[in-house]
Coordinates of C-alpha atoms in Angstrom, one line a residue:
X736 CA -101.2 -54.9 -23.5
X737 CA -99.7 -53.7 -27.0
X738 CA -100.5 -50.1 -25.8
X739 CA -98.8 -50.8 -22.4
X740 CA -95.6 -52.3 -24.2
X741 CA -95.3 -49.5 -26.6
X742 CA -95.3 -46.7 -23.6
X743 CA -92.6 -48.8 -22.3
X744 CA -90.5 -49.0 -25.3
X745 CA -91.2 -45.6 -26.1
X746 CA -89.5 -44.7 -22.3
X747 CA -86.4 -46.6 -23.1
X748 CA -86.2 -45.3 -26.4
X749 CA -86.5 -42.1 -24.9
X750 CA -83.7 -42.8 -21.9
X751 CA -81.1 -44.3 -24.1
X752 CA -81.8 -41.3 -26.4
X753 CA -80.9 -39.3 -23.5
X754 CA -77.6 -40.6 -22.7
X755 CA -76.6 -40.7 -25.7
X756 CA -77.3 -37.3 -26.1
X757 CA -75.5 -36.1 -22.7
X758 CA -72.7 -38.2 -24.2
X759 CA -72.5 -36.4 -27.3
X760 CA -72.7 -33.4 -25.6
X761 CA -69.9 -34.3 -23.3
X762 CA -67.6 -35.3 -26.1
X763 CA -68.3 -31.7 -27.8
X764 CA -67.8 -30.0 -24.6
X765 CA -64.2 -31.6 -25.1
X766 CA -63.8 -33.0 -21.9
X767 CA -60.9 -35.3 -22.5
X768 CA -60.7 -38.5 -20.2
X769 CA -57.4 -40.1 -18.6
X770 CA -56.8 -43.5 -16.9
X771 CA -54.2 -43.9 -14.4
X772 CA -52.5 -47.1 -13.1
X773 CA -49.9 -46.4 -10.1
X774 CA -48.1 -48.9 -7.3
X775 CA -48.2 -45.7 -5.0
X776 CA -50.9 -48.0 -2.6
X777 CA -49.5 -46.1 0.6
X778 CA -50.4 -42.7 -0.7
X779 CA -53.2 -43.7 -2.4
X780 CA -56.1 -41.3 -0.2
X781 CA -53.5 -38.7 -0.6
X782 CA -53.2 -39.5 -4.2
X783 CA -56.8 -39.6 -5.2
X784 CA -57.6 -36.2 -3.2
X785 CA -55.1 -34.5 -5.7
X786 CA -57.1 -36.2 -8.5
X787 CA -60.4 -35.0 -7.2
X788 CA -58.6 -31.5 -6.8
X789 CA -57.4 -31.9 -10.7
X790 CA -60.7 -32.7 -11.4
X791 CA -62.5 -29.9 -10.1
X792 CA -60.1 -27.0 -11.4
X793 CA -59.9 -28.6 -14.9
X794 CA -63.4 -28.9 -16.3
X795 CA -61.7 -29.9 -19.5
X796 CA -59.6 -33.0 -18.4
X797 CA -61.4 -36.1 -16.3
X798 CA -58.6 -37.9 -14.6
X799 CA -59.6 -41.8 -12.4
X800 CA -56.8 -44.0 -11.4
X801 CA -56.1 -47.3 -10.2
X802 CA -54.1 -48.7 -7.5
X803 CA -52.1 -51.8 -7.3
X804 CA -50.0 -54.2 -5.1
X805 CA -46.2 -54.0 -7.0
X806 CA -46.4 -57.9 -8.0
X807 CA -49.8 -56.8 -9.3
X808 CA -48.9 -54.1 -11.4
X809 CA -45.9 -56.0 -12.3
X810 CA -48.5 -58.7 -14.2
X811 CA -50.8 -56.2 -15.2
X812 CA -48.1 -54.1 -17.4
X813 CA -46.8 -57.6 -18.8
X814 CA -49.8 -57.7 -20.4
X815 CA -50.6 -54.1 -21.3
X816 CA -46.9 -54.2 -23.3
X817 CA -47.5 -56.8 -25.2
X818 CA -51.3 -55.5 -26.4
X819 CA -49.6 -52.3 -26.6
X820 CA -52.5 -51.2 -24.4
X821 CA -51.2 -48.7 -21.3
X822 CA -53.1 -46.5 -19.6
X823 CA -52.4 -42.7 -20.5
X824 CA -50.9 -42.2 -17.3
X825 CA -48.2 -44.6 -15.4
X826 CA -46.6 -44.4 -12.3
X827 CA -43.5 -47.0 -12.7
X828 CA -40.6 -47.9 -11.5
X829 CA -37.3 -46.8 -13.3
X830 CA -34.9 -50.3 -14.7
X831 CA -35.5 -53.0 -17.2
X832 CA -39.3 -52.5 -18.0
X833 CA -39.4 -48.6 -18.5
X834 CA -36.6 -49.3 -20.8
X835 CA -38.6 -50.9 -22.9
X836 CA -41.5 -48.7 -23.2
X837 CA -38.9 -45.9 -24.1
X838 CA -37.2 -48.7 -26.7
X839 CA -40.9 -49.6 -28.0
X840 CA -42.0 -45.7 -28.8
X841 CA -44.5 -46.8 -25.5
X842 CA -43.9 -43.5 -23.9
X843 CA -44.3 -40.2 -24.4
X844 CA -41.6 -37.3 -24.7
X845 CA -41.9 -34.6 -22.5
X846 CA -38.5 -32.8 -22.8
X847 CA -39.7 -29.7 -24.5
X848 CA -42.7 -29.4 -21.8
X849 CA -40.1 -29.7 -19.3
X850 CA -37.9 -27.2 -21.0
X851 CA -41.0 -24.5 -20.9
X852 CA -42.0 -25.5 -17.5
X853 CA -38.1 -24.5 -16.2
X854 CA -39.0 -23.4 -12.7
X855 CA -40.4 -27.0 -11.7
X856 CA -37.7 -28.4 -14.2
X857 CA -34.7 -26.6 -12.3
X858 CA -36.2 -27.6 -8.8
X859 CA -35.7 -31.3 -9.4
X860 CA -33.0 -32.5 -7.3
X861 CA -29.5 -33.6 -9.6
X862 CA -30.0 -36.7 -11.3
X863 CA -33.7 -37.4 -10.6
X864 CA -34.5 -36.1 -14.4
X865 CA -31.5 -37.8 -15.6
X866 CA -32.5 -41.0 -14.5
X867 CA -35.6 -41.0 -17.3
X868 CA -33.6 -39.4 -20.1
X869 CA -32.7 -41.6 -22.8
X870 CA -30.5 -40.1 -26.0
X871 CA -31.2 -36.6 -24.5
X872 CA -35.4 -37.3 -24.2
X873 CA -36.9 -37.4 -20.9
X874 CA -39.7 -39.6 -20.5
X875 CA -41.0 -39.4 -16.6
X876 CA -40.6 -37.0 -13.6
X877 CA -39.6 -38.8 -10.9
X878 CA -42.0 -38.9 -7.5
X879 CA -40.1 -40.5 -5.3
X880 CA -36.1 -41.1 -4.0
X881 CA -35.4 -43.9 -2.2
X882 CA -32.3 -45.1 -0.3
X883 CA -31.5 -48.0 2.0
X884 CA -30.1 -47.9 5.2
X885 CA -29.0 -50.1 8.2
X886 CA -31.8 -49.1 10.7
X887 CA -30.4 -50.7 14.9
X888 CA -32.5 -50.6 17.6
X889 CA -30.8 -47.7 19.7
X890 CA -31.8 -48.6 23.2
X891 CA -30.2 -52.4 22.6
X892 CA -27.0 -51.2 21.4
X893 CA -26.6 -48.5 24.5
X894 CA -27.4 -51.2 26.8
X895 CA -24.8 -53.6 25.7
X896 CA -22.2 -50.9 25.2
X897 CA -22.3 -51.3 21.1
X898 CA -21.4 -48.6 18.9
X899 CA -23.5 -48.3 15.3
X900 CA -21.0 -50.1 12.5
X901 CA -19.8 -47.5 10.3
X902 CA -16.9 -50.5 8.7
X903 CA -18.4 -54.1 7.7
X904 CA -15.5 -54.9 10.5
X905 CA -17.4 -53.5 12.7
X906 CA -20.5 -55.2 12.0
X907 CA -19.0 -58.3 12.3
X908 CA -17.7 -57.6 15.6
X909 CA -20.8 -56.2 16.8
X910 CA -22.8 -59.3 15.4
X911 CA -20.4 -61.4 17.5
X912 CA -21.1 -59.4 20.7
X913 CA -24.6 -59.8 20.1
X914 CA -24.9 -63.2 19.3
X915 CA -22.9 -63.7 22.8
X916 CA -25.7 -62.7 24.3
X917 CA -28.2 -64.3 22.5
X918 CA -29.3 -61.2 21.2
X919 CA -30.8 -61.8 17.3
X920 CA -28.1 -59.3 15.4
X921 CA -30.2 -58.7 12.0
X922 CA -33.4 -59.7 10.9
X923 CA -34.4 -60.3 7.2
X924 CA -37.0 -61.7 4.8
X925 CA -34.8 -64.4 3.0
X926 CA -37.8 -66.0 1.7
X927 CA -38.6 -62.4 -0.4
X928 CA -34.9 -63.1 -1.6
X929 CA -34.7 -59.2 -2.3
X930 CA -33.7 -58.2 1.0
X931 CA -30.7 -60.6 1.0
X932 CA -29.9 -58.8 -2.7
X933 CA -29.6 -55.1 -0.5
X934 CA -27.0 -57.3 1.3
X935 CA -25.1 -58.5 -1.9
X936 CA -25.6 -55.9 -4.0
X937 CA -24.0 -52.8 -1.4
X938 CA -21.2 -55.4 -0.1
X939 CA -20.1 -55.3 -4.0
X940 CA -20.4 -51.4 -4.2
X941 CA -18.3 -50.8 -1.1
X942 CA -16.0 -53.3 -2.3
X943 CA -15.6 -52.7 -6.0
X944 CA -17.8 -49.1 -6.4
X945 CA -20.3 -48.7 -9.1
X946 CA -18.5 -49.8 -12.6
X947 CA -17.8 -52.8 -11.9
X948 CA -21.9 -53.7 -12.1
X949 CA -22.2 -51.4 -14.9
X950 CA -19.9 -53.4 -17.0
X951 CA -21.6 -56.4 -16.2
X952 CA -25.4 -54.8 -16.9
X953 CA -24.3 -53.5 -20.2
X954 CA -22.5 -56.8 -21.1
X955 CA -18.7 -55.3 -21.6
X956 CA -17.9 -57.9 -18.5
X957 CA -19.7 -60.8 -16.5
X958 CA -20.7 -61.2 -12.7
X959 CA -17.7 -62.9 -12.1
X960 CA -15.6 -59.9 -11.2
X961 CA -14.0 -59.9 -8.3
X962 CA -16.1 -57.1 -5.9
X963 CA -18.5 -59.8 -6.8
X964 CA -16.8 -63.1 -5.9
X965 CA -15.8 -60.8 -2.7
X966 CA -19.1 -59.7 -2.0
X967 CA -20.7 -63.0 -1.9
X968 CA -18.2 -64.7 0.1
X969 CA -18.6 -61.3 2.9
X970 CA -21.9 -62.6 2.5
X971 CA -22.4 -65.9 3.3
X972 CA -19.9 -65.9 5.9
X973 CA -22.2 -62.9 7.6
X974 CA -25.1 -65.3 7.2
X975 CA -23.7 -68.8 7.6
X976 CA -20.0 -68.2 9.6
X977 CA -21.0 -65.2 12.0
X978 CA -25.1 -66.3 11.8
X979 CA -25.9 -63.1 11.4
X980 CA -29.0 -63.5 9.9
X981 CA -32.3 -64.6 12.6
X982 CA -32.3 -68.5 12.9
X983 CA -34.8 -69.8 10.2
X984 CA -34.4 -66.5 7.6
X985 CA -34.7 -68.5 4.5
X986 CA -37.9 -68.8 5.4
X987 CA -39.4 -65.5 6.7
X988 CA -41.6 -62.9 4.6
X989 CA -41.2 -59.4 4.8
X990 CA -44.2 -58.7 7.6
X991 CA -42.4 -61.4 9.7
X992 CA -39.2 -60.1 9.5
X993 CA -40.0 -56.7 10.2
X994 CA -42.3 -57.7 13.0
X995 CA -38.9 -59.0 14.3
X996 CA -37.6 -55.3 14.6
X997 CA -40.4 -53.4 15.7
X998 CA -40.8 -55.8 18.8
X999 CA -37.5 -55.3 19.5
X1000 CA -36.6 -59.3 18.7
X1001 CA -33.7 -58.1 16.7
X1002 CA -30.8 -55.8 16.5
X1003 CA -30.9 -54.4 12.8
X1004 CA -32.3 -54.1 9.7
X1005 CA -31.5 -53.4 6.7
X1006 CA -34.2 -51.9 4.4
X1007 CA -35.3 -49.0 2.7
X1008 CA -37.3 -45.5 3.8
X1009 CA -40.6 -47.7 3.8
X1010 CA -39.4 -49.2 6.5
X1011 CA -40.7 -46.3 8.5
X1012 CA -44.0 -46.9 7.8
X1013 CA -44.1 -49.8 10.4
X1014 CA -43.0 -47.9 13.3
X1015 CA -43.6 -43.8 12.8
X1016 CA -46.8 -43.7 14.7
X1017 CA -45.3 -46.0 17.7
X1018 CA -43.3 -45.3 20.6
X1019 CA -40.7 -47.5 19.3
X1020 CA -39.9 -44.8 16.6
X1021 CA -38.0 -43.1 19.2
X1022 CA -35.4 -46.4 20.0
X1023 CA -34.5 -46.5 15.9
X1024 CA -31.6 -45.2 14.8
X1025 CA -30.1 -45.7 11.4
X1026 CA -26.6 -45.2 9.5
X1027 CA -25.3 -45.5 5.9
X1028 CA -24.5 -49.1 4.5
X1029 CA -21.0 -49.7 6.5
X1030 CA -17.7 -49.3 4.4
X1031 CA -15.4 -51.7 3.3
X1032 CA -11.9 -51.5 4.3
X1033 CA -9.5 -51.0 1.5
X1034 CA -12.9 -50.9 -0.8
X1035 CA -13.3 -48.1 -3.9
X1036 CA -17.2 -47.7 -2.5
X1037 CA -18.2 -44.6 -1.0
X1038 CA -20.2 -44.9 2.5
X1039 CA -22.7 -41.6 0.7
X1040 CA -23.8 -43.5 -2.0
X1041 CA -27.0 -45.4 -1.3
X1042 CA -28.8 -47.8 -2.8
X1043 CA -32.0 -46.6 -4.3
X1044 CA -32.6 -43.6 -6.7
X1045 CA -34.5 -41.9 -7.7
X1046 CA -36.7 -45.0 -8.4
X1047 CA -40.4 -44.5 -9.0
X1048 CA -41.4 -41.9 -12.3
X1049 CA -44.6 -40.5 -13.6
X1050 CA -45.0 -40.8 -17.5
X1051 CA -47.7 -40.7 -20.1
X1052 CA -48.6 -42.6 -22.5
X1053 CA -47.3 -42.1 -26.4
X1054 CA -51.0 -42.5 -27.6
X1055 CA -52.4 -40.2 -24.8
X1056 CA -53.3 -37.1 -25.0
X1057 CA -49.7 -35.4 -24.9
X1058 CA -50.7 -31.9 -23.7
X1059 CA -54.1 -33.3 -21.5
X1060 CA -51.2 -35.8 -19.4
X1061 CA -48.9 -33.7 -19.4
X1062 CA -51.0 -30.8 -17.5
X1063 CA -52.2 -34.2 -15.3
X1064 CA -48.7 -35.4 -14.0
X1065 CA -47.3 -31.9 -13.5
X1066 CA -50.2 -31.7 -11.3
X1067 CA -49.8 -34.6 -9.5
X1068 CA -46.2 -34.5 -9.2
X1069 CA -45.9 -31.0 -8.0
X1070 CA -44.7 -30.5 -4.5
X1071 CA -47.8 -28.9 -3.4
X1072 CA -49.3 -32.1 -4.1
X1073 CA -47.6 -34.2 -2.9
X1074 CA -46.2 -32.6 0.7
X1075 CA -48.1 -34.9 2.7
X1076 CA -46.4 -37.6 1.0
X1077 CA -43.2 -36.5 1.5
X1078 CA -43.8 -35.4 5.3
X1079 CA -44.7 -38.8 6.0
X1080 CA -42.1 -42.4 5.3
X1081 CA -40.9 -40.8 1.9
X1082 CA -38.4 -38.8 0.5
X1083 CA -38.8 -35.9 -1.9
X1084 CA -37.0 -36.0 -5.1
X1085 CA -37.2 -32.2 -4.9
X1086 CA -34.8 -29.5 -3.7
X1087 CA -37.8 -27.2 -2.2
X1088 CA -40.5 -29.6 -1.1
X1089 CA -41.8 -27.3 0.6
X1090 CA -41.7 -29.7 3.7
X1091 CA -43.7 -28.6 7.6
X1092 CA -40.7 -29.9 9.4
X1093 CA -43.5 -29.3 12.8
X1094 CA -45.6 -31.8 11.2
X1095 CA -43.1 -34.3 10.4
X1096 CA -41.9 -37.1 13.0
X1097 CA -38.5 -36.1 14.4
X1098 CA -36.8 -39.6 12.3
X1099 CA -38.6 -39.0 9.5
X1100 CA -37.1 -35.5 9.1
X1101 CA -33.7 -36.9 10.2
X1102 CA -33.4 -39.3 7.5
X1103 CA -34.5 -36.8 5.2
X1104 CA -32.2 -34.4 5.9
X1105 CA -29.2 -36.8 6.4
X1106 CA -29.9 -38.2 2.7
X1107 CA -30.0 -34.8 1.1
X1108 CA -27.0 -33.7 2.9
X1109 CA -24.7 -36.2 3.0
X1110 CA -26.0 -37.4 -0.6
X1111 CA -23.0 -38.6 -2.7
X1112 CA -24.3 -40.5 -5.3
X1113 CA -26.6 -44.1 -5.7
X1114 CA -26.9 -47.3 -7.6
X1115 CA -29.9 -49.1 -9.0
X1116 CA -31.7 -52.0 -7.3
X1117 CA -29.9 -55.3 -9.4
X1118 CA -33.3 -56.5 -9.9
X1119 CA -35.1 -53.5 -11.2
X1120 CA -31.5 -52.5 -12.9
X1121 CA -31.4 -55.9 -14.8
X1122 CA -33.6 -57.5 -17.2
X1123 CA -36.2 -59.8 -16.0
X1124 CA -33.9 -62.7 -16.6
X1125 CA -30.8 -62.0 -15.0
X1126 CA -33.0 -60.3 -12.7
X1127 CA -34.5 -63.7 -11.3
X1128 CA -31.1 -65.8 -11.6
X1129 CA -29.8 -62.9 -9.1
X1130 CA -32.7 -63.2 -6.7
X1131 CA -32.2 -67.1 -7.2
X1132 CA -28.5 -66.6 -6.4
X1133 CA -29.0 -65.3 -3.0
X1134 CA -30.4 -68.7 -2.2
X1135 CA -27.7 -70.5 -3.6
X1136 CA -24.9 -68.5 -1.7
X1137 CA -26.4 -68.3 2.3
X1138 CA -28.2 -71.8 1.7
X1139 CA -25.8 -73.7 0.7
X1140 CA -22.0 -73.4 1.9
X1141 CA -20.8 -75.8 -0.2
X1142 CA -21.6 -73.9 -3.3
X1143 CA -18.8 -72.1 -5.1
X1144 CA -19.5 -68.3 -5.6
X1145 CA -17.8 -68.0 -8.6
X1146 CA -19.1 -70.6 -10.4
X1147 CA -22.7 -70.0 -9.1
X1148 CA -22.1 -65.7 -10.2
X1149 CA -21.2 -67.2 -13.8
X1150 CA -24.5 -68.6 -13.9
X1151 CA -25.9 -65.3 -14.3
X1152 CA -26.2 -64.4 -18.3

């Protein structure tokens, strides 16, 4: 028995002898490991077959990631800030939280790799580098751009002689012919509450433009301005007046109100490029249409500037390896990469994606081609823009505005501070 339990020993003596040499040897072979964390869920097989690639052509660099749900990562980062524990590689949205890993020394700079890497730096479209460049540093390159639209169900509209809004007049008049015929004009997820901020937040930019939020984000003025005041009253009268909104819509997710348009249940919707993803690979592609946010008459807000950005960025950690990441996300983010991505329900922050038009659906291409042509400018999402508190008490506000008619605007938009 004693001879019997020392051959034993001696074999697991002998195993964990082994691994720790093959770990030894790994470590002096110098392979350097990287963690990832990204929200890109959608592209995630796309994703992790460019990681494999990395992988195999750089022996010296192992690269895993993990995927999460937004809310998820969301919770997940909350925590990893306040350990001051990220992973070396992040892929993040742009607003209130990158802000603070730049502000905390979270990040890493990557400026001067950019600067010798000037044929990729040069092919990012105009302000997508911009957007994650504090006091001259840049900090991310950005993966994605996004931009809402008013997407309308094209085979409705011809059949009840309606023409696609390009004036918030003529939405109004168009939800009033629809409504006629008891035809739902728009569907949207109030209970999300971020859909009805699209609403608010591009009624205020046609109304007032851009400065007026900017003056109000950086604290030089409060919410109470008058594209503000304006653009909630425009709202609630769409939603409560001119019941524009589906019956019940303070109470509908996101899955129910997009059901709504894809079967054909409602008129319009307004949402983002994602949208797509719900209807690309159905027949019903071919009845969607889509048009810029309407204008506002007598409003300072141009109809080409959407709301979106250049939203989503990839950036390293400070305390990762600089040059190891670096290699990693110019990888990753390279339109080689990423050109099944962007030939799918996404649009390329690039000015040569290198995009197969032949293998792209015929709207997908459209709305690519109409954002990068028509491209004026864009404005942050409030509630990535703002911090997390005046983020809320804006999603809250939404609530306050289309659920209540008897609430003053003004004195519920001074509640935001």
């Amino acid at each position: 028995m004693k001879k019997a339990f020392a051959v034993v020993m001696l074999a697991v003596l002998l195993t964990v002898t082994a691994c720790s040499n093959q770990g030894e040897s790994k470590k002096q072979a110098g392979v350097k490991e990287l963690t990832m964390w990204s929200m890109e869920t959608r592209s995630r097989d796309t994703i992790e077959q460019s990681i494999k690639e990395f992988n195999d052509t750089h022996p010296d660099i192992r690269l895993t990631a993990e995927f999460f749900e937004d809310e998820a990562l969301k919770t997940k980062m909350k925590v990893a800030i306040a350990g001051n524990q990220l992973p070396d590689i992040i892929t993040y949205w742009s607003g209130e939280t990158f802000d603070t890993l730049v502000s905390t020394n979270m990040l890493g700079d990557i400026t001067d790799k950019l600067a010798q890497d000037a044929e990729f730096k040069d092919n990012v479209l105009p302000g997508g580098l911009d957007t994650f460049t504090y006091e001259d540093k840049t900090y991310a390159i950005p993966v994605l751009f996004s931009g809402v639209s008013l997407w309308y169900n094209k085979e409705i509209f011809a059949e009840n002689g309606l023409t696609p809004p390009a004036t918030y007049d003529e939405l109004l008049s168009v939800v009033d012919q629809l409504n006629a015929k008891d035809i739902t004009p728009i569907t949207i997820a109030g209970k999300e509450r971020w859909p009805m901020l699209h609403w608010f937040s591009y009624l205020a930019q046609r109304v007032g433009g851009t400065e007026p939020f900017e003056k109000a984000k950086n604290g030089e003025a409060d919410f109470t301005q008058d594209s503000f005041v304006q653009a909630g009253e425009m709202l609630r009268e769409l939603a409560i007046d001119r019941k524009g909104f589906v019956n019940g819509f303070l109470g509908l997710d996101y899955a129910a109100a997009e059901s709504l348009f894809v079967n054909e249940r409602a008129a319009m919707y307004l949402q983002g490029e994602w949208a797509m993803e719900a209807f690309l690979n159905d027949e019903f592609a071919e009845k969607v249409g889509f048009v810029p946010f309407p204008a506002v008459d007598g409003g300072q807000g141009s109809i080409n500037v959407y709301q979106g950005g250049f939203g989503v960025g990839m950036a390293i950690s400070s305390k990762a390896d600089q040059d190891a990441a670096y290699t990693a996300i110019r990888f990753l983010s390279s339109p080689e990469q990423r050109k099944e991505i962007y030939e799918g329900a996404n649009i390329s922050p690039m000015k040569n994606p290198g995009l197969d038009d032949s293998k792209m659906h015929p709207l997908a291409y459209e709305y690519d081609k109409s954002i990068s042509d028509n491209l004026e400018g864009f404005f942050g999402y409030y509630d990535q823009t703002l911090d997390a508190r005046r983020a809320d008490q804006f999603l809250d506000l939404m609530g306050a505005i289309v659920g209540q008619s008897s609430n003053d605007v003004k004195e519920e938009l001074a509640k935001i501070k």
